[in-house]
Amino acid sequence: MRRERTAVYLLFFLAGAAVGTWTARIPAIKERLALGDGQLSLALLAIAAGAVVGMTAVGRLVDRYGSNRVMIPAALVQGLALVPAAYAPGLGALAGALLLFGIVHGILDVAMNANAVEVERAHGRPIMSSFHAVFSVGGFAGATAGGLSAHYGLPPALTFWTAGAVIAALAVWAARWALRSAPAPAPAGGGRARLPKGVVFLGVLAFCCLVGEGAAADWSSVYLREDLAASPGFAAAGYAAFSIMMTAGRLAGDRLAARFGPVPLVRCCGLLAAAGLGLALLGGHPVAGVAGFGCFGAGLSCIVPQVFSAAGHRDPAFAGRALARVASIGYLGFLSGPVFIGAAAELTGLPRALAIPALLAAFVALAATALRGRGETRDPAGPRPREEAHLEHNSPEPRPHRDVRLEQN
């Protein structure tokens, strides 16, 4: 499965790179169109709305045609979908261009996660966290490339055309190695396929986690600057620590899931996230704040990959619809969480408002058993009990073997 796994790595990297390239050129687009902060927020909201639309609609397509037949075309279009934003003459056209980009990104997100679940199943051990880590690496690479183009005064159009061409070329390469998935069987009786039980609650867990990710992205620097009196440069270190530790946690997540199982891993991660954000809020010093946001990122790092993996494995024949539901619910948390925390901060102050993601992380820790499938007595991707291994070792079924002692005699 090395080539199939590499293909999924590449697609996660390309999806992250497209988003990172866009974020690096936002200031140039804003300056060219002379947009205010409120107008830019409306345009950025179009990406989020498009992503939710794409995630919601793509589940049936993934199940009907196979994940590889959906993710490869979406990856080909992903980079080039940024180009219209560079030529938008006004706010309305920019919002339309970003809506298209968001739809394509949402489609690719669900389809590549569905393919990742199939590769993980064929691999026989947890590998989902590493895919999400590569997405973060791709975002960093895209932001770096976009930042360099801005530094050298290149126009956004040239940046997006170049990034789109590179992403499309690498997507063609990934298409050669991608795992070919079979379409899902038609539902019995010709009716609509029903989601497996527990999928919506898995979406709630993703929602709780992504509220924290959105809060860290939008409010960590503000909290360090205004409530802990950190310098502007040091205030930015809060989100930097969060991002670095999240990537590091995801790189280690597969080994931890294989050793301990997804339920204990998610439980411990939820507790670490709650304790880390608690340290940031109660420490009363900028250093404690940065350390706390770093622990918060490490704690959240493995939760969403394990939730997505559990949703995809719940009913492999309809993994696309399950992942679409979980991803769309979770993404709503990323969008609405920062807004809700901002509203709560107006009433109670930012430190108390930021306690909300800590409480949600603690809730995820308490509800981690939801990652087990119905009727399972152990984690599907976790360590195998000794009794099971002993029974398999002493199975009465004949197995081909060589008796070395007889050969030597």
CSV table of C-alpha atoms in Angstrom, one decimal:
chain,number,residue,atom,x,y,z
A,1,MET,CA,0.0,0.0,0.0
A,2,ARG,CA,3.0,2.4,-0.2
A,3,ARG,CA,1.9,4.0,-3.4
A,4,GLU,CA,-1.7,4.3,-2.4
A,5,ARG,CA,-0.7,5.9,0.9
A,6,THR,CA,1.7,8.3,-0.9
A,7,ALA,CA,-1.1,9.4,-3.2
A,8,VAL,CA,-3.3,10.3,-0.2
A,9,TYR,CA,-0.4,12.1,1.5
A,10,LEU,CA,0.1,14.1,-1.7
A,11,LEU,CA,-3.6,15.1,-1.9
A,12,PHE,CA,-3.7,16.3,1.7
A,13,PHE,CA,-0.5,18.3,1.1
A,14,LEU,CA,-2.0,19.9,-2.0
A,15,ALA,CA,-5.2,20.8,-0.2
A,16,GLY,CA,-3.3,22.5,2.6
A,17,ALA,CA,-1.0,24.2,0.1
A,18,ALA,CA,-3.9,25.7,-1.8
A,19,VAL,CA,-5.4,27.2,1.4
A,20,GLY,CA,-2.0,28.4,2.6
A,21,THR,CA,-1.3,30.1,-0.7
A,22,TRP,CA,-4.6,32.0,-0.5
A,23,THR,CA,-4.1,33.2,3.1
A,24,ALA,CA,-0.7,34.6,2.2
A,25,ARG,CA,-2.2,36.8,-0.6
A,26,ILE,CA,-5.2,38.0,1.3
A,27,PRO,CA,-3.6,41.4,2.1
A,28,ALA,CA,-2.8,42.0,-1.6
A,29,ILE,CA,-6.3,41.2,-2.7
A,30,LYS,CA,-7.7,43.4,0.1
A,31,GLU,CA,-5.5,46.3,-0.9
A,32,ARG,CA,-6.2,46.0,-4.7
A,33,LEU,CA,-10.0,46.1,-4.1
A,34,ALA,CA,-9.7,48.7,-1.3
A,35,LEU,CA,-11.9,46.5,1.0
A,36,GLY,CA,-12.6,47.3,4.6
A,37,ASP,CA,-12.3,44.7,7.4
A,38,GLY,CA,-16.0,44.1,7.4
A,39,GLN,CA,-16.2,43.7,3.6
A,40,LEU,CA,-13.2,41.3,3.7
A,41,SER,CA,-15.0,39.2,6.4
A,42,LEU,CA,-18.0,38.8,4.2
A,43,ALA,CA,-15.8,37.6,1.3
A,44,LEU,CA,-14.0,35.1,3.6
A,45,LEU,CA,-17.4,33.9,4.8
A,46,ALA,CA,-18.1,32.8,1.3
A,47,ILE,CA,-15.2,30.3,1.5
A,48,ALA,CA,-16.8,28.8,4.6
A,49,ALA,CA,-20.3,28.7,3.1
A,50,GLY,CA,-18.9,27.0,0.0
A,51,ALA,CA,-17.0,24.4,2.0
A,52,VAL,CA,-20.2,23.5,4.0
A,53,VAL,CA,-22.1,23.2,0.7
A,54,GLY,CA,-19.5,21.0,-0.9
A,55,MET,CA,-19.1,18.8,2.2
A,56,THR,CA,-22.9,18.3,2.4
A,57,ALA,CA,-23.4,17.4,-1.2
A,58,VAL,CA,-20.4,15.2,-1.9
A,59,GLY,CA,-21.2,12.3,0.4
A,60,ARG,CA,-23.5,10.5,-2.0
A,61,LEU,CA,-21.2,11.1,-5.0
A,62,VAL,CA,-18.3,9.4,-3.1
A,63,ASP,CA,-20.4,6.4,-2.2
A,64,ARG,CA,-21.9,6.1,-5.7
A,65,TYR,CA,-18.8,6.5,-7.8
A,66,GLY,CA,-15.9,5.8,-5.4
A,67,SER,CA,-13.7,8.3,-3.5
A,68,ASN,CA,-10.9,8.3,-6.1
A,69,ARG,CA,-13.3,9.3,-8.9
A,70,VAL,CA,-14.3,12.3,-6.9
A,71,MET,CA,-11.1,13.4,-5.2
A,72,ILE,CA,-8.8,13.5,-8.3
A,73,PRO,CA,-11.0,15.9,-10.3
A,74,ALA,CA,-11.5,18.0,-7.2
A,75,ALA,CA,-7.7,18.2,-6.7
A,76,LEU,CA,-7.1,19.1,-10.3
A,77,VAL,CA,-9.6,22.1,-9.9
A,78,GLN,CA,-8.5,23.0,-6.4
A,79,GLY,CA,-5.5,25.1,-7.2
A,80,LEU,CA,-6.9,26.7,-10.3
A,81,ALA,CA,-10.1,27.6,-8.4
A,82,LEU,CA,-8.1,30.4,-6.8
A,83,VAL,CA,-7.3,32.2,-10.0
A,84,PRO,CA,-10.7,34.0,-10.5
A,85,ALA,CA,-10.2,35.7,-7.1
A,86,ALA,CA,-7.1,37.5,-8.5
A,87,TYR,CA,-9.2,39.1,-11.3
A,88,ALA,CA,-12.3,39.9,-9.3
A,89,PRO,CA,-13.3,43.6,-10.0
A,90,GLY,CA,-15.3,44.0,-6.7
A,91,LEU,CA,-16.6,42.5,-3.5
A,92,GLY,CA,-19.4,40.6,-5.2
A,93,ALA,CA,-17.2,38.9,-7.8
A,94,LEU,CA,-14.6,38.1,-5.1
A,95,ALA,CA,-17.3,36.5,-2.9
A,96,GLY,CA,-18.5,34.4,-5.9
A,97,ALA,CA,-14.9,33.3,-6.7
A,98,LEU,CA,-14.3,32.3,-3.1
A,99,LEU,CA,-17.6,30.5,-2.9
A,100,LEU,CA,-16.4,28.3,-5.8
A,101,PHE,CA,-13.1,27.7,-4.1
A,102,GLY,CA,-14.8,26.7,-0.9
A,103,ILE,CA,-17.1,24.3,-2.7
A,104,VAL,CA,-14.2,22.6,-4.4
A,105,HIS,CA,-12.2,22.5,-1.1
A,106,GLY,CA,-15.2,20.9,0.7
A,107,ILE,CA,-15.6,18.3,-1.9
A,108,LEU,CA,-11.9,17.4,-1.9
A,109,ASP,CA,-11.8,17.3,1.9
A,110,VAL,CA,-14.5,14.7,2.2
A,111,ALA,CA,-13.4,12.6,-0.7
A,112,MET,CA,-9.7,12.4,0.3
A,113,ASN,CA,-10.7,11.6,3.9
A,114,ALA,CA,-12.9,8.7,2.6
A,115,ASN,CA,-10.0,7.4,0.5
A,116,ALA,CA,-7.7,7.8,3.5
A,117,VAL,CA,-10.1,5.6,5.5
A,118,GLU,CA,-10.0,2.9,2.8
A,119,VAL,CA,-6.2,3.0,2.7
A,120,GLU,CA,-6.1,2.8,6.5
A,121,ARG,CA,-8.4,-0.2,6.4
A,122,ALA,CA,-6.2,-1.9,3.8
A,123,HIS,CA,-3.1,-1.0,5.8
A,124,GLY,CA,-4.4,-2.7,8.9
A,125,ARG,CA,-3.2,-0.1,11.4
A,126,PRO,CA,-4.0,3.6,12.2
A,127,ILE,CA,-2.5,6.1,9.8
A,128,MET,CA,-5.2,8.9,9.7
A,129,SER,CA,-3.3,11.3,12.0
A,130,SER,CA,-0.3,11.4,9.6
A,131,PHE,CA,-2.6,12.5,6.7
A,132,HIS,CA,-3.9,15.4,8.7
A,133,ALA,CA,-0.4,16.3,9.7
A,134,VAL,CA,0.6,16.5,6.1
A,135,PHE,CA,-2.3,18.9,5.5
A,136,SER,CA,-0.7,21.2,8.1
A,137,VAL,CA,2.7,20.9,6.4
A,138,GLY,CA,1.1,21.7,3.1
A,139,GLY,CA,-0.5,24.8,4.6
A,140,PHE,CA,2.8,26.0,5.9
A,141,ALA,CA,4.4,25.4,2.5
A,142,GLY,CA,1.7,27.2,0.6
A,143,ALA,CA,1.9,30.2,3.0
A,144,THR,CA,5.6,30.3,2.7
A,145,ALA,CA,5.5,30.3,-1.1
A,146,GLY,CA,2.7,32.9,-1.1
A,147,GLY,CA,4.7,35.0,1.3
A,148,LEU,CA,7.8,34.9,-0.8
A,149,SER,CA,5.8,35.9,-3.9
A,150,ALA,CA,4.4,38.8,-1.9
A,151,HIS,CA,7.9,39.8,-0.7
A,152,TYR,CA,9.2,40.0,-4.3
A,153,GLY,CA,6.2,42.0,-5.5
A,154,LEU,CA,4.6,39.3,-7.7
A,155,PRO,CA,0.9,39.9,-8.4
A,156,PRO,CA,-1.6,37.5,-6.9
A,157,ALA,CA,-2.7,36.3,-10.3
A,158,LEU,CA,0.8,35.0,-11.1
A,159,THR,CA,1.0,33.4,-7.7
A,160,PHE,CA,-2.4,31.6,-8.1
A,161,TRP,CA,-1.6,30.5,-11.7
A,162,THR,CA,1.7,29.0,-10.6
A,163,ALA,CA,0.3,27.3,-7.6
A,164,GLY,CA,-2.6,26.0,-9.6
A,165,ALA,CA,-0.4,24.5,-12.3
A,166,VAL,CA,1.8,22.8,-9.7
A,167,ILE,CA,-1.1,21.5,-7.7
A,168,ALA,CA,-2.8,20.2,-10.9
A,169,ALA,CA,0.4,18.5,-12.1
A,170,LEU,CA,1.0,16.8,-8.7
A,171,ALA,CA,-2.7,15.7,-8.7
A,172,VAL,CA,-2.2,13.9,-12.0
A,173,TRP,CA,0.8,12.1,-10.4
A,174,ALA,CA,-1.3,11.2,-7.4
A,175,ALA,CA,-4.1,9.8,-9.7
A,176,ARG,CA,-1.7,7.1,-11.0
A,177,TRP,CA,-1.2,5.7,-7.5
A,178,ALA,CA,-4.5,6.4,-5.8
A,179,LEU,CA,-6.5,3.5,-4.4
A,180,ARG,CA,-9.4,2.6,-6.7
A,181,SER,CA,-12.5,2.3,-4.5
A,182,ALA,CA,-15.6,0.3,-5.4
A,183,PRO,CA,-19.0,2.1,-5.5
A,184,ALA,CA,-21.3,1.4,-2.6
A,185,PRO,CA,-24.0,-1.3,-3.1
A,186,ALA,CA,-27.5,0.0,-3.7
A,187,PRO,CA,-29.6,0.1,-0.5
A,188,ALA,CA,-31.9,-2.8,0.1
A,189,GLY,CA,-35.4,-2.2,-1.2
A,190,GLY,CA,-34.3,0.7,-3.4
A,191,GLY,CA,-34.6,3.3,-0.6
A,192,ARG,CA,-32.1,5.8,0.7
A,193,ALA,CA,-29.1,4.6,2.6
A,194,ARG,CA,-29.3,5.4,6.3
A,195,LEU,CA,-26.4,6.8,8.2
A,196,PRO,CA,-24.9,4.4,10.8
A,197,LYS,CA,-26.0,5.1,14.3
A,198,GLY,CA,-23.7,7.4,16.2
A,199,VAL,CA,-22.4,9.3,13.2
A,200,VAL,CA,-24.2,12.5,14.2
A,201,PHE,CA,-22.7,12.3,17.7
A,202,LEU,CA,-19.2,11.9,16.1
A,203,GLY,CA,-20.0,15.1,14.3
A,204,VAL,CA,-20.7,16.8,17.6
A,205,LEU,CA,-17.3,15.7,18.9
A,206,ALA,CA,-15.7,17.1,15.8
A,207,PHE,CA,-17.7,20.3,16.4
A,208,CYS,CA,-16.4,20.6,19.9
A,209,CYS,CA,-12.8,20.1,18.8
A,210,LEU,CA,-13.0,22.6,15.9
A,211,VAL,CA,-14.5,25.3,18.1
A,212,GLY,CA,-11.2,25.1,19.9
A,213,GLU,CA,-9.2,25.3,16.7
A,214,GLY,CA,-11.1,28.3,15.5
A,215,ALA,CA,-10.8,30.0,18.9
A,216,ALA,CA,-7.1,29.5,19.0
A,217,ALA,CA,-6.7,30.9,15.5
A,218,ASP,CA,-8.8,34.0,16.1
A,219,TRP,CA,-8.4,34.8,19.8
A,220,SER,CA,-5.1,33.5,21.1
A,221,SER,CA,-3.1,36.5,20.0
A,222,VAL,CA,-5.8,38.9,21.2
A,223,TYR,CA,-5.9,37.3,24.7
A,224,LEU,CA,-2.1,37.3,25.1
A,225,ARG,CA,-1.9,40.9,23.9
A,226,GLU,CA,-4.8,42.5,25.7
A,227,ASP,CA,-5.3,40.3,28.8
A,228,LEU,CA,-1.7,39.2,29.6
A,229,ALA,CA,0.0,42.4,28.3
A,230,ALA,CA,2.4,40.5,25.9
A,231,SER,CA,4.3,42.4,23.2
A,232,PRO,CA,2.8,42.2,19.7
A,233,GLY,CA,5.5,39.8,18.6
A,234,PHE,CA,5.2,37.6,21.6
A,235,ALA,CA,1.4,37.6,21.3
A,236,ALA,CA,1.7,35.9,17.9
A,237,ALA,CA,3.7,33.1,19.5
A,238,GLY,CA,0.6,31.8,21.1
A,239,TYR,CA,-0.9,30.6,17.8
A,240,ALA,CA,2.5,29.6,16.5
A,241,ALA,CA,2.9,27.3,19.5
A,242,PHE,CA,-0.6,25.9,19.0
A,243,SER,CA,0.1,25.1,15.3
A,244,ILE,CA,3.5,23.6,15.9
A,245,MET,CA,2.3,21.3,18.7
A,246,MET,CA,-0.8,20.3,16.7
A,247,THR,CA,1.4,19.2,13.8
A,248,ALA,CA,3.8,17.4,16.1
A,249,GLY,CA,0.9,15.7,17.8
A,250,ARG,CA,-0.6,14.5,14.6
A,251,LEU,CA,2.8,13.1,13.4
A,252,ALA,CA,2.9,11.0,16.6
A,253,GLY,CA,-0.8,10.2,16.6
A,254,ASP,CA,-0.7,7.0,14.5
A,255,ARG,CA,1.8,5.4,16.8
A,256,LEU,CA,-0.2,6.4,19.9
A,257,ALA,CA,-3.4,5.1,18.4
A,258,ALA,CA,-1.8,1.8,17.4
A,259,ARG,CA,-0.3,1.3,20.9
A,260,PHE,CA,-3.2,2.5,23.1
A,261,GLY,CA,-6.3,2.5,20.8
A,262,PRO,CA,-8.4,5.5,19.7
A,263,VAL,CA,-10.7,5.7,22.7
A,264,PRO,CA,-7.9,6.1,25.3
A,265,LEU,CA,-6.0,8.4,23.0
A,266,VAL,CA,-9.0,10.8,22.5
A,267,ARG,CA,-9.7,10.7,26.2
A,268,CYS,CA,-6.2,11.7,27.1
A,269,CYS,CA,-6.0,14.3,24.3
A,270,GLY,CA,-9.2,15.9,25.5
A,271,LEU,CA,-7.9,16.1,29.0
A,272,LEU,CA,-4.6,17.5,27.8
A,273,ALA,CA,-6.4,20.2,25.7
A,274,ALA,CA,-8.6,21.2,28.6
A,275,ALA,CA,-5.6,21.4,31.0
A,276,GLY,CA,-3.5,23.3,28.5
A,277,LEU,CA,-6.1,26.0,27.9
A,278,GLY,CA,-6.7,26.1,31.6
A,279,LEU,CA,-3.0,26.8,32.1
A,280,ALA,CA,-3.2,29.6,29.5
A,281,LEU,CA,-6.2,31.2,31.3
A,282,LEU,CA,-5.1,30.8,34.9
A,283,GLY,CA,-1.3,31.1,34.6
A,284,GLY,CA,-1.5,34.9,34.5
A,285,HIS,CA,1.8,35.3,32.5
A,286,PRO,CA,2.5,35.5,28.7
A,287,VAL,CA,4.9,32.5,29.0
A,288,ALA,CA,2.3,30.4,30.6
A,289,GLY,CA,-0.2,31.5,28.0
A,290,VAL,CA,2.1,30.4,25.1
A,291,ALA,CA,2.8,27.1,26.9
A,292,GLY,CA,-0.9,26.6,27.5
A,293,PHE,CA,-1.9,27.2,23.9
A,294,GLY,CA,0.9,24.8,22.9
A,295,CYS,CA,-0.6,22.1,25.1
A,296,PHE,CA,-4.0,22.9,23.8
A,297,GLY,CA,-2.8,22.3,20.2
A,298,ALA,CA,-1.2,19.0,21.2
A,299,GLY,CA,-4.4,17.9,22.9
A,300,LEU,CA,-6.6,18.7,20.0
A,301,SER,CA,-4.2,17.3,17.4
A,302,CYS,CA,-5.4,13.7,17.4
A,303,ILE,CA,-9.1,14.1,18.1
A,304,VAL,CA,-10.5,15.0,14.6
A,305,PRO,CA,-8.4,12.4,12.7
A,306,GLN,CA,-9.6,9.7,15.1
A,307,VAL,CA,-13.2,10.9,14.8
A,308,PHE,CA,-13.0,10.9,11.0
A,309,SER,CA,-11.5,7.4,11.1
A,310,ALA,CA,-14.3,6.1,13.4
A,311,ALA,CA,-16.9,7.6,11.1
A,312,GLY,CA,-15.5,6.1,8.0
A,313,HIS,CA,-15.1,2.7,9.6
A,314,ARG,CA,-18.6,2.6,11.1
A,315,ASP,CA,-20.1,1.4,7.7
A,316,PRO,CA,-17.4,1.1,5.1
A,317,ALA,CA,-19.9,0.8,2.2
A,318,PHE,CA,-21.2,4.4,2.9
A,319,ALA,CA,-18.2,6.1,4.4
A,320,GLY,CA,-18.6,9.1,2.1
A,321,ARG,CA,-22.0,10.0,3.6
A,322,ALA,CA,-20.8,9.5,7.1
A,323,LEU,CA,-17.7,11.6,6.6
A,324,ALA,CA,-19.7,14.3,4.8
A,325,ARG,CA,-22.0,14.5,7.8
A,326,VAL,CA,-19.2,14.6,10.4
A,327,ALA,CA,-17.1,17.1,8.4
A,328,SER,CA,-20.0,19.5,7.8
A,329,ILE,CA,-21.0,19.5,11.5
A,330,GLY,CA,-17.4,19.9,12.6
A,331,TYR,CA,-16.7,22.7,10.2
A,332,LEU,CA,-19.7,24.6,11.6
A,333,GLY,CA,-17.9,24.6,14.9
A,334,PHE,CA,-14.8,26.1,13.3
A,335,LEU,CA,-16.9,28.9,11.8
A,336,SER,CA,-19.3,29.6,14.6
A,337,GLY,CA,-17.0,29.1,17.5
A,338,PRO,CA,-14.9,32.3,17.2
A,339,VAL,CA,-18.1,34.3,16.7
A,340,PHE,CA,-19.8,32.8,19.7
A,341,ILE,CA,-16.7,33.3,21.9
A,342,GLY,CA,-16.5,37.0,20.7
A,343,ALA,CA,-20.1,37.5,21.7
A,344,ALA,CA,-19.5,35.8,25.1
A,345,ALA,CA,-16.4,38.0,25.6
A,346,GLU,CA,-18.6,41.1,25.3
A,347,LEU,CA,-20.6,39.8,28.3
A,348,THR,CA,-18.1,38.1,30.5
A,349,GLY,CA,-14.7,39.1,29.3
A,350,LEU,CA,-12.4,37.1,27.0
A,351,PRO,CA,-10.7,34.9,29.7
A,352,ARG,CA,-14.1,33.5,30.8
A,353,ALA,CA,-15.3,33.1,27.2
A,354,LEU,CA,-12.2,31.1,26.3
A,355,ALA,CA,-13.1,28.7,29.0
A,356,ILE,CA,-15.8,27.4,26.7
A,357,PRO,CA,-13.4,25.5,24.4
A,358,ALA,CA,-11.7,24.0,27.5
A,359,LEU,CA,-15.1,22.7,28.7
A,360,LEU,CA,-15.8,21.3,25.3
A,361,ALA,CA,-12.5,19.5,25.3
A,362,ALA,CA,-13.3,18.0,28.7
A,363,PHE,CA,-16.7,16.9,27.2
A,364,VAL,CA,-14.9,15.1,24.3
A,365,ALA,CA,-12.7,13.3,26.9
A,366,LEU,CA,-15.8,12.1,28.7
A,367,ALA,CA,-17.6,11.0,25.5
A,368,ALA,CA,-14.6,9.3,23.9
A,369,THR,CA,-16.2,5.9,24.1
A,370,ALA,CA,-18.5,7.0,21.2
A,371,LEU,CA,-15.5,6.2,18.9
A,372,ARG,CA,-16.2,2.5,19.4
A,373,GLY,CA,-18.6,1.0,16.9
A,374,ARG,CA,-21.8,-0.6,18.1
A,375,GLY,CA,-21.2,-4.0,19.6
A,376,GLU,CA,-17.4,-3.6,19.8
A,377,THR,CA,-15.7,-4.6,23.0
A,378,ARG,CA,-12.4,-3.1,22.0
A,379,ASP,CA,-11.1,-0.3,19.8
A,380,PRO,CA,-11.1,-1.3,16.1
A,381,ALA,CA,-7.7,0.1,15.4
A,382,GLY,CA,-6.2,-0.4,18.9
A,383,PRO,CA,-4.0,-3.0,20.4
A,384,ARG,CA,-5.3,-6.6,20.4
A,385,PRO,CA,-6.0,-8.3,23.7
A,386,ARG,CA,-3.6,-11.1,24.7
A,387,GLU,CA,-6.4,-13.6,24.9
A,388,GLU,CA,-7.4,-13.0,21.2
A,389,ALA,CA,-3.8,-13.4,20.1
A,390,HIS,CA,-3.5,-16.6,22.1
A,391,LEU,CA,-6.6,-18.1,20.6
A,392,GLU,CA,-5.4,-17.3,17.1
A,393,HIS,CA,-2.0,-18.7,17.8
A,394,ASN,CA,-3.6,-22.0,19.1
A,395,SER,CA,-6.2,-22.2,16.4
A,396,PRO,CA,-7.0,-25.8,15.3
A,397,GLU,CA,-7.0,-24.8,11.6
A,398,PRO,CA,-4.1,-26.3,9.8
A,399,ARG,CA,-1.5,-23.8,8.5
A,400,PRO,CA,1.4,-24.6,6.2
A,401,HIS,CA,4.7,-24.9,8.0
A,402,ARG,CA,8.1,-26.5,7.9
A,403,ASP,CA,9.3,-28.8,10.6
A,404,VAL,CA,13.0,-27.8,10.8
A,405,ARG,CA,13.8,-30.6,13.3
A,406,LEU,CA,12.6,-33.3,10.9
A,407,GLU,CA,14.6,-31.8,8.0
A,408,GLN,CA,17.8,-31.7,10.1
A,409,ASN,CA,17.3,-35.4,11.1
